[in-house]
mmCIF file of C-alpha atoms in Angstrom:
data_model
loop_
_atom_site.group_PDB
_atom_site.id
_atom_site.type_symbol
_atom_site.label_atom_id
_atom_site.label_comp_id
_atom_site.label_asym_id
_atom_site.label_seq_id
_atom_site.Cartn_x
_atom_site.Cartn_y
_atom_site.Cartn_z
ATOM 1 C CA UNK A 1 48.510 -22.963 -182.101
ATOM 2 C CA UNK A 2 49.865 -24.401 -179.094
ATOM 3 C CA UNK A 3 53.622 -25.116 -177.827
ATOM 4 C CA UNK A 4 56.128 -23.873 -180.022
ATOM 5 C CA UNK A 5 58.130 -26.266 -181.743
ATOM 6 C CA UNK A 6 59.448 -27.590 -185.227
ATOM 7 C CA UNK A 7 56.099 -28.326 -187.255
ATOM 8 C CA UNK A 8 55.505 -30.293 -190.633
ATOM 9 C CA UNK A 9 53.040 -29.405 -192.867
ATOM 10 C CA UNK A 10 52.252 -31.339 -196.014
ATOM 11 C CA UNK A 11 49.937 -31.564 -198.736
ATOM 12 C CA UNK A 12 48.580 -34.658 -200.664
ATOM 13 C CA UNK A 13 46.306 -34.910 -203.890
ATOM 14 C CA UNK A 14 45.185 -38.654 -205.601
ATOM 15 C CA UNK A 15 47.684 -39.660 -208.079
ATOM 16 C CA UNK A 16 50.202 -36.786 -207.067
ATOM 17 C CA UNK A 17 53.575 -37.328 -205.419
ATOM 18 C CA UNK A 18 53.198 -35.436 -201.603
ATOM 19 C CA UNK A 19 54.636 -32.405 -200.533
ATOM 20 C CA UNK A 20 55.718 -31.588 -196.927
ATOM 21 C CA UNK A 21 57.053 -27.982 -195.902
ATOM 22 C CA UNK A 22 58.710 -27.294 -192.468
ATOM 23 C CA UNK A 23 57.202 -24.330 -190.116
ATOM 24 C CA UNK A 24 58.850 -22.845 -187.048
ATOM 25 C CA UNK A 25 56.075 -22.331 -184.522
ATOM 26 C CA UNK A 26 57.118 -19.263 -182.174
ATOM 27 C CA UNK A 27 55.820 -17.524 -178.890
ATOM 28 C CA UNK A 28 53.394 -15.281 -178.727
ATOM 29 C CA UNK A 29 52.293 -11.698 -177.352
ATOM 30 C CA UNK A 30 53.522 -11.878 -173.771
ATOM 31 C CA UNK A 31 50.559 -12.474 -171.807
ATOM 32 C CA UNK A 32 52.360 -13.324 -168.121
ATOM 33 C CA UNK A 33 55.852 -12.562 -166.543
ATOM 34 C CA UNK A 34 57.096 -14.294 -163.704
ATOM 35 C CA UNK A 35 60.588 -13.592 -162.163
ATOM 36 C CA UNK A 36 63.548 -16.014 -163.234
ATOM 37 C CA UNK A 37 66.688 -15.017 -161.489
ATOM 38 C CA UNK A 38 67.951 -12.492 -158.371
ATOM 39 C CA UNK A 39 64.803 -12.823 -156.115
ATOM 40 C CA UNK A 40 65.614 -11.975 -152.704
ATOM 41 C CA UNK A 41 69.271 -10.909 -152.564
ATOM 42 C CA UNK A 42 71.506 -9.207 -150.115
ATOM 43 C CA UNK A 43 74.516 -6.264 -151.147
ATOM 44 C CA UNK A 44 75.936 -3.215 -149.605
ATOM 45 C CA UNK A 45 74.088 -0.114 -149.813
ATOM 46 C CA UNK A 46 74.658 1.840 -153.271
ATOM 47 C CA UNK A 47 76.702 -1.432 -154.604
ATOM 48 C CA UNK A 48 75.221 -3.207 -157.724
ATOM 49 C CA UNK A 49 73.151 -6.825 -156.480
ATOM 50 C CA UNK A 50 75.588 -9.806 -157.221
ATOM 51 C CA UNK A 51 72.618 -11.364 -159.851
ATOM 52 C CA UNK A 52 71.435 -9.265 -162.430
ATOM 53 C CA UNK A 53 67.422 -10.140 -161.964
ATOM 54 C CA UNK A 54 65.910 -11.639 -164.989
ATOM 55 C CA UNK A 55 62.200 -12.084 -165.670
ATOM 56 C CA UNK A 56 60.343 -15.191 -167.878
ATOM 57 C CA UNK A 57 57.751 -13.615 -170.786
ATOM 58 C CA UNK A 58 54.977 -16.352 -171.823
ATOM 59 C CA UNK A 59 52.559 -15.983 -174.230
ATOM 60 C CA UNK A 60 48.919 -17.306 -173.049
ATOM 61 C CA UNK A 61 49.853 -20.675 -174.588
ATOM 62 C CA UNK A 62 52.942 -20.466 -172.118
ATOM 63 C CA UNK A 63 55.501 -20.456 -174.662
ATOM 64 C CA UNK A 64 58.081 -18.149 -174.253
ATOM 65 C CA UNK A 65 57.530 -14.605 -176.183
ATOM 66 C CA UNK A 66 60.495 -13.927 -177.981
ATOM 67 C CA UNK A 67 61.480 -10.304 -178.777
ATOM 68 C CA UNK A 68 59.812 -8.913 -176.442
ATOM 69 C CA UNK A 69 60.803 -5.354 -175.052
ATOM 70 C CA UNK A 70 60.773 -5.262 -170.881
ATOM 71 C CA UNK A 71 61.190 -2.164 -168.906
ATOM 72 C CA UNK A 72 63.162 -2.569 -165.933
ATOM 73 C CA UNK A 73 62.499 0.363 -162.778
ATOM 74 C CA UNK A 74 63.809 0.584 -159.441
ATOM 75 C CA UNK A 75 60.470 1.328 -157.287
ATOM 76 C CA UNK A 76 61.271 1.618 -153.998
ATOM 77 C CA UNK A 77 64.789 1.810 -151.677
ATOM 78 C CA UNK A 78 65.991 4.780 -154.369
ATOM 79 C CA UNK A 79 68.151 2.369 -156.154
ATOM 80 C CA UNK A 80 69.029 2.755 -160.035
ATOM 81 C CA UNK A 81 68.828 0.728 -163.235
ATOM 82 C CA UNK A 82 71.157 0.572 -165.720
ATOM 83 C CA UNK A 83 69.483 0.409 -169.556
ATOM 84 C CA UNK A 84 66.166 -0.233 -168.084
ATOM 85 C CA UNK A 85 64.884 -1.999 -171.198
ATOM 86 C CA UNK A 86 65.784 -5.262 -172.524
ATOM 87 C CA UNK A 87 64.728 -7.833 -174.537
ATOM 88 C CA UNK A 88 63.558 -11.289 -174.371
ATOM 89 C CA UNK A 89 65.585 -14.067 -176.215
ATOM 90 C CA UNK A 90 64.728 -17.304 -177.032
ATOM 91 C CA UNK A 91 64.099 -18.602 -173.967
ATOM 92 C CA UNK A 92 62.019 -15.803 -173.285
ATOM 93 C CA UNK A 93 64.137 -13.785 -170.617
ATOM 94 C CA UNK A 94 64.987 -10.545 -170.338
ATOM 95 C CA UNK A 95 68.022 -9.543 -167.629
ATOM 96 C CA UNK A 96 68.304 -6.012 -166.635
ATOM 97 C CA UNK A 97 71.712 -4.982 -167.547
ATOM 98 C CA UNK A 98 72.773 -4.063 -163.287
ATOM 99 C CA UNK A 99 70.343 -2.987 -160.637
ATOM 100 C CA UNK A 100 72.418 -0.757 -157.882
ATOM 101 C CA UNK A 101 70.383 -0.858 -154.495
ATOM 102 C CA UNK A 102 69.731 2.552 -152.520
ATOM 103 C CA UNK A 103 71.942 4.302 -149.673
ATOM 104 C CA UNK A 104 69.396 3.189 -147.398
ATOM 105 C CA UNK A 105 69.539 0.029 -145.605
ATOM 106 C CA UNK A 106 66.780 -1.821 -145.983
ATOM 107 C CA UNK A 107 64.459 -2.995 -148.428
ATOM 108 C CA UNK A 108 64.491 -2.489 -152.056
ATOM 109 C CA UNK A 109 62.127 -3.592 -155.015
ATOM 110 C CA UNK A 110 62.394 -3.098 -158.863
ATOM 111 C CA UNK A 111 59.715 -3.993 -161.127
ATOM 112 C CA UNK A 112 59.602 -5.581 -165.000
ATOM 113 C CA UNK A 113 56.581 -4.715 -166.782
ATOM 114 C CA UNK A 114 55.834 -5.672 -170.179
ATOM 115 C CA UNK A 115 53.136 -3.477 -172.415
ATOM 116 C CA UNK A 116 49.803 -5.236 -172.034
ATOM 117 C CA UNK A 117 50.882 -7.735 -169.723
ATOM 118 C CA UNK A 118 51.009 -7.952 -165.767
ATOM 119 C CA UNK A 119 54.243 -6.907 -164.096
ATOM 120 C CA UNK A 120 56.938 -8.975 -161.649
ATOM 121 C CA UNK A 121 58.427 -7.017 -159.056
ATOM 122 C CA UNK A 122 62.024 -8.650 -157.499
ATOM 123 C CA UNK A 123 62.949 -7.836 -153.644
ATOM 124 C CA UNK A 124 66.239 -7.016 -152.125
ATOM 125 C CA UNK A 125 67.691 -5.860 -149.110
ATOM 126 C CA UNK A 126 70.569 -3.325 -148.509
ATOM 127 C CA UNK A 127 73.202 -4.122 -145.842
ATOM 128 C CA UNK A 128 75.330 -1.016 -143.994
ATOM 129 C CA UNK A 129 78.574 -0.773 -145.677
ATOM 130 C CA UNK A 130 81.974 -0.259 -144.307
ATOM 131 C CA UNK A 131 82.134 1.560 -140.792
ATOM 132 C CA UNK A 132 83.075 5.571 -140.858
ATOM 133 C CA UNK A 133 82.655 7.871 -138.682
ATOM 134 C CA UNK A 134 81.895 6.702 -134.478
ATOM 135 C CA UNK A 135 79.904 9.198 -132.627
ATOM 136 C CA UNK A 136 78.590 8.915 -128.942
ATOM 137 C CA UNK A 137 74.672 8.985 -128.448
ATOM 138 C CA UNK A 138 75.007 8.681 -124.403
ATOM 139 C CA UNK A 139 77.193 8.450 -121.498
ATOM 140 C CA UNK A 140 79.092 11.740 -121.931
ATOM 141 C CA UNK A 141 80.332 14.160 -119.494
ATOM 142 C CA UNK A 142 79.155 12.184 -116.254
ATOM 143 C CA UNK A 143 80.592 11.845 -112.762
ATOM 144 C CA UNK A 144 80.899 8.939 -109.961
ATOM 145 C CA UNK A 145 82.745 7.929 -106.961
ATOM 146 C CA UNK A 146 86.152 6.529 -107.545
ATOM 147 C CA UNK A 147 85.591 3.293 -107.859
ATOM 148 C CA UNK A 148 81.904 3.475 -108.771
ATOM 149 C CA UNK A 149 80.194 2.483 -112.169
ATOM 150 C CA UNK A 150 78.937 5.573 -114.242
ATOM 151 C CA UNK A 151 75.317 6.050 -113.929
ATOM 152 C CA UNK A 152 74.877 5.502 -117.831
ATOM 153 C CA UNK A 153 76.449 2.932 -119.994
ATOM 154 C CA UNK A 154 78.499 5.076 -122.749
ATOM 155 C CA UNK A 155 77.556 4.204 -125.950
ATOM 156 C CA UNK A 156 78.548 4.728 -129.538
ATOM 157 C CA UNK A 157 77.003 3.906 -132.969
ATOM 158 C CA UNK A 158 79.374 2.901 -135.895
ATOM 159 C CA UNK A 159 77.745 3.837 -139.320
ATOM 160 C CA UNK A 160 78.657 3.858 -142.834
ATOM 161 C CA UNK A 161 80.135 6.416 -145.572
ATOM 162 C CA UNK A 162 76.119 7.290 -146.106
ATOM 163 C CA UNK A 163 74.699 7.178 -142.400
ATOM 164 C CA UNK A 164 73.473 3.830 -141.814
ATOM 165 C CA UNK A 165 73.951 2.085 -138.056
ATOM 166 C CA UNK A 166 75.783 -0.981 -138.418
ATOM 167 C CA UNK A 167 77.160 -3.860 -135.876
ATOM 168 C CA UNK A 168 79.166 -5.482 -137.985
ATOM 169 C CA UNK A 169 82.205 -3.988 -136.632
ATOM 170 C CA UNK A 170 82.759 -4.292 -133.014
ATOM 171 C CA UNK A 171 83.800 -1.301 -131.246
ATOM 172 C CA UNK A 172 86.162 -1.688 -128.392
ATOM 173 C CA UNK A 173 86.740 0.473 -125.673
ATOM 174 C CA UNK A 174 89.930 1.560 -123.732
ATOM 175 C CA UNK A 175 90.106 3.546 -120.265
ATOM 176 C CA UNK A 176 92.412 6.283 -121.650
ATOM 177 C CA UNK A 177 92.901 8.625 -118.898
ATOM 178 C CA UNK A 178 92.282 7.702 -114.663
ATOM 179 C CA UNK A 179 92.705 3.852 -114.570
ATOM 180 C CA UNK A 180 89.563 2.660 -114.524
ATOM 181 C CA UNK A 181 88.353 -0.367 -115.923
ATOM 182 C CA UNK A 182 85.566 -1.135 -118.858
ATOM 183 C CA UNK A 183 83.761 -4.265 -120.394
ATOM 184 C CA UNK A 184 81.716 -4.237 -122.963
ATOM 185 C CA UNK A 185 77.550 -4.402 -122.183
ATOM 186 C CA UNK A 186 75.677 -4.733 -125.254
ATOM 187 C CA UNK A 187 73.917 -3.741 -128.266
ATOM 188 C CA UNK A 188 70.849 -1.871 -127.897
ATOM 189 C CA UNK A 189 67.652 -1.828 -130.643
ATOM 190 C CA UNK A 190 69.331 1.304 -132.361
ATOM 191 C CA UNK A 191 72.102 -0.318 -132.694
ATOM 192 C CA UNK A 192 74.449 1.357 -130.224
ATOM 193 C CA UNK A 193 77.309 -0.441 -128.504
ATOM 194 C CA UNK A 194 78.024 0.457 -124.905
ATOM 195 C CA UNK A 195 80.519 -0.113 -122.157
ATOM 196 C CA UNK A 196 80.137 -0.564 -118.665
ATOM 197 C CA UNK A 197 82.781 1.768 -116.922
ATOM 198 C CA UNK A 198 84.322 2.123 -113.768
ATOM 199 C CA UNK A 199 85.985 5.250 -112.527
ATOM 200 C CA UNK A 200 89.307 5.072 -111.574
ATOM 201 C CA UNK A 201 91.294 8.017 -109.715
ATOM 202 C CA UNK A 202 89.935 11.400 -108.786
ATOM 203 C CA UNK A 203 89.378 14.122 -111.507
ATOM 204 C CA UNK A 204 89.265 13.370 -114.994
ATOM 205 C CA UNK A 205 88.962 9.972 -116.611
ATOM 206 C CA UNK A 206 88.268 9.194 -120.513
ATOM 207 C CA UNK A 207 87.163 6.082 -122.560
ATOM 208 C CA UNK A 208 88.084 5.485 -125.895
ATOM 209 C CA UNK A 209 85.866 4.147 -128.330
ATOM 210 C CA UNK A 210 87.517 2.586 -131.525
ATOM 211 C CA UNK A 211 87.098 0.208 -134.574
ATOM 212 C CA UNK A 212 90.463 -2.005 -135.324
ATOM 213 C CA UNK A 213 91.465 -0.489 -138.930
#
């Protein structure tokens, strides 16, 4: 009983030479897990987290349990696992072998449990990835004086290869066609980027909206 370790055990009798025996004291049956490694990361949406999350198995005497199988699911975000079982080594850790994090940005969890024990769940969040297709949500088609500022701000949203918005790409736009003249004017909560634009000559004027690369 108690903390693992090297033990002795020996064995005396009157008028007899003593004998002494060594005895590895191991873990236990897990009784708690508690999450070691890749709590609260950040990576791209469908891209593998840069940690491979690792959960702690302690018997009730808080020793490590050694050998101890841990299944490994991805519970929310519509991520994947990769072998979702492991075990524990001698330390009493068990790493899942790569958690990939859903096409959705936002949060993701995956949970360890271990049979008869509580379960650790580990958080992470997916990021946009690289910037694809542009399309315009408002601002299209209008009309103004020459010399006047559109009635509505044209904006765009940039978003990845799987359809989320992202602003980590800044759009810029370019008076194309009537010599006008355009700044930019913000990001709004969808995240849409917009221009202010002034018309230039009579009849038809365009704005580019682009991404460098």
């Amino acid at each position: 009983s108690g903390l693992a370790a090297a033990r002795t055990r020996s064995f005396s009798a009157p008028g007899l030479p003593a004998l002494s025996r060594p005895v590895a004291v191991i873990g236990g049956a897990a009784a708690s897990l508690t999450g070691s490694a890749g709590e609260g990361q950040t990576a791209t949406v469908g891209a593998a987290v840069p940690v491979a999350p690792a959960v702690l198995v302690k018997d009730a005497a808080g020793n490590p349990s050694v050998g101890t199988a841990v299944t490994f699911t991805a519970a929310t975000g519509g991520g994947t696992v990769a072998a979702g079982t492991g075990l524990t080594g001698s330390d009493g850790i068990a790493t899942v072998a790569s958690w990939t994090l859903g096409t959705t940005a936002g949060p993701n969890t995956l949970t360890a449990a271990v049979a008869g024990a509580a379960t650790a769940t580990v958080h992470a969040t997916g990021l946009a990835g690289a910037p694809a297709p542009l399309s315009v949500v408002r601002g299209d088609g209008q009309s103004a004086s020459v010399g006047q500022v559109v009635p509505i701000d044209p904006a765009v949203q940039v978003k990845d290869q799987y359809g989320n918005v992202t602003t980590a790409a800044t759009v810029q736009f370019t008076v194309t066609a009537g010599g006008g003249a355009v700044a930019p004017s913000g990001v709004d909560a969808s995240g849409a980027q917009s221009a202010r634009w002034s018309r230039g000559s009579l009849g038809l004027n365009t704005l580019s909206a682009s991404i460098p690369g």
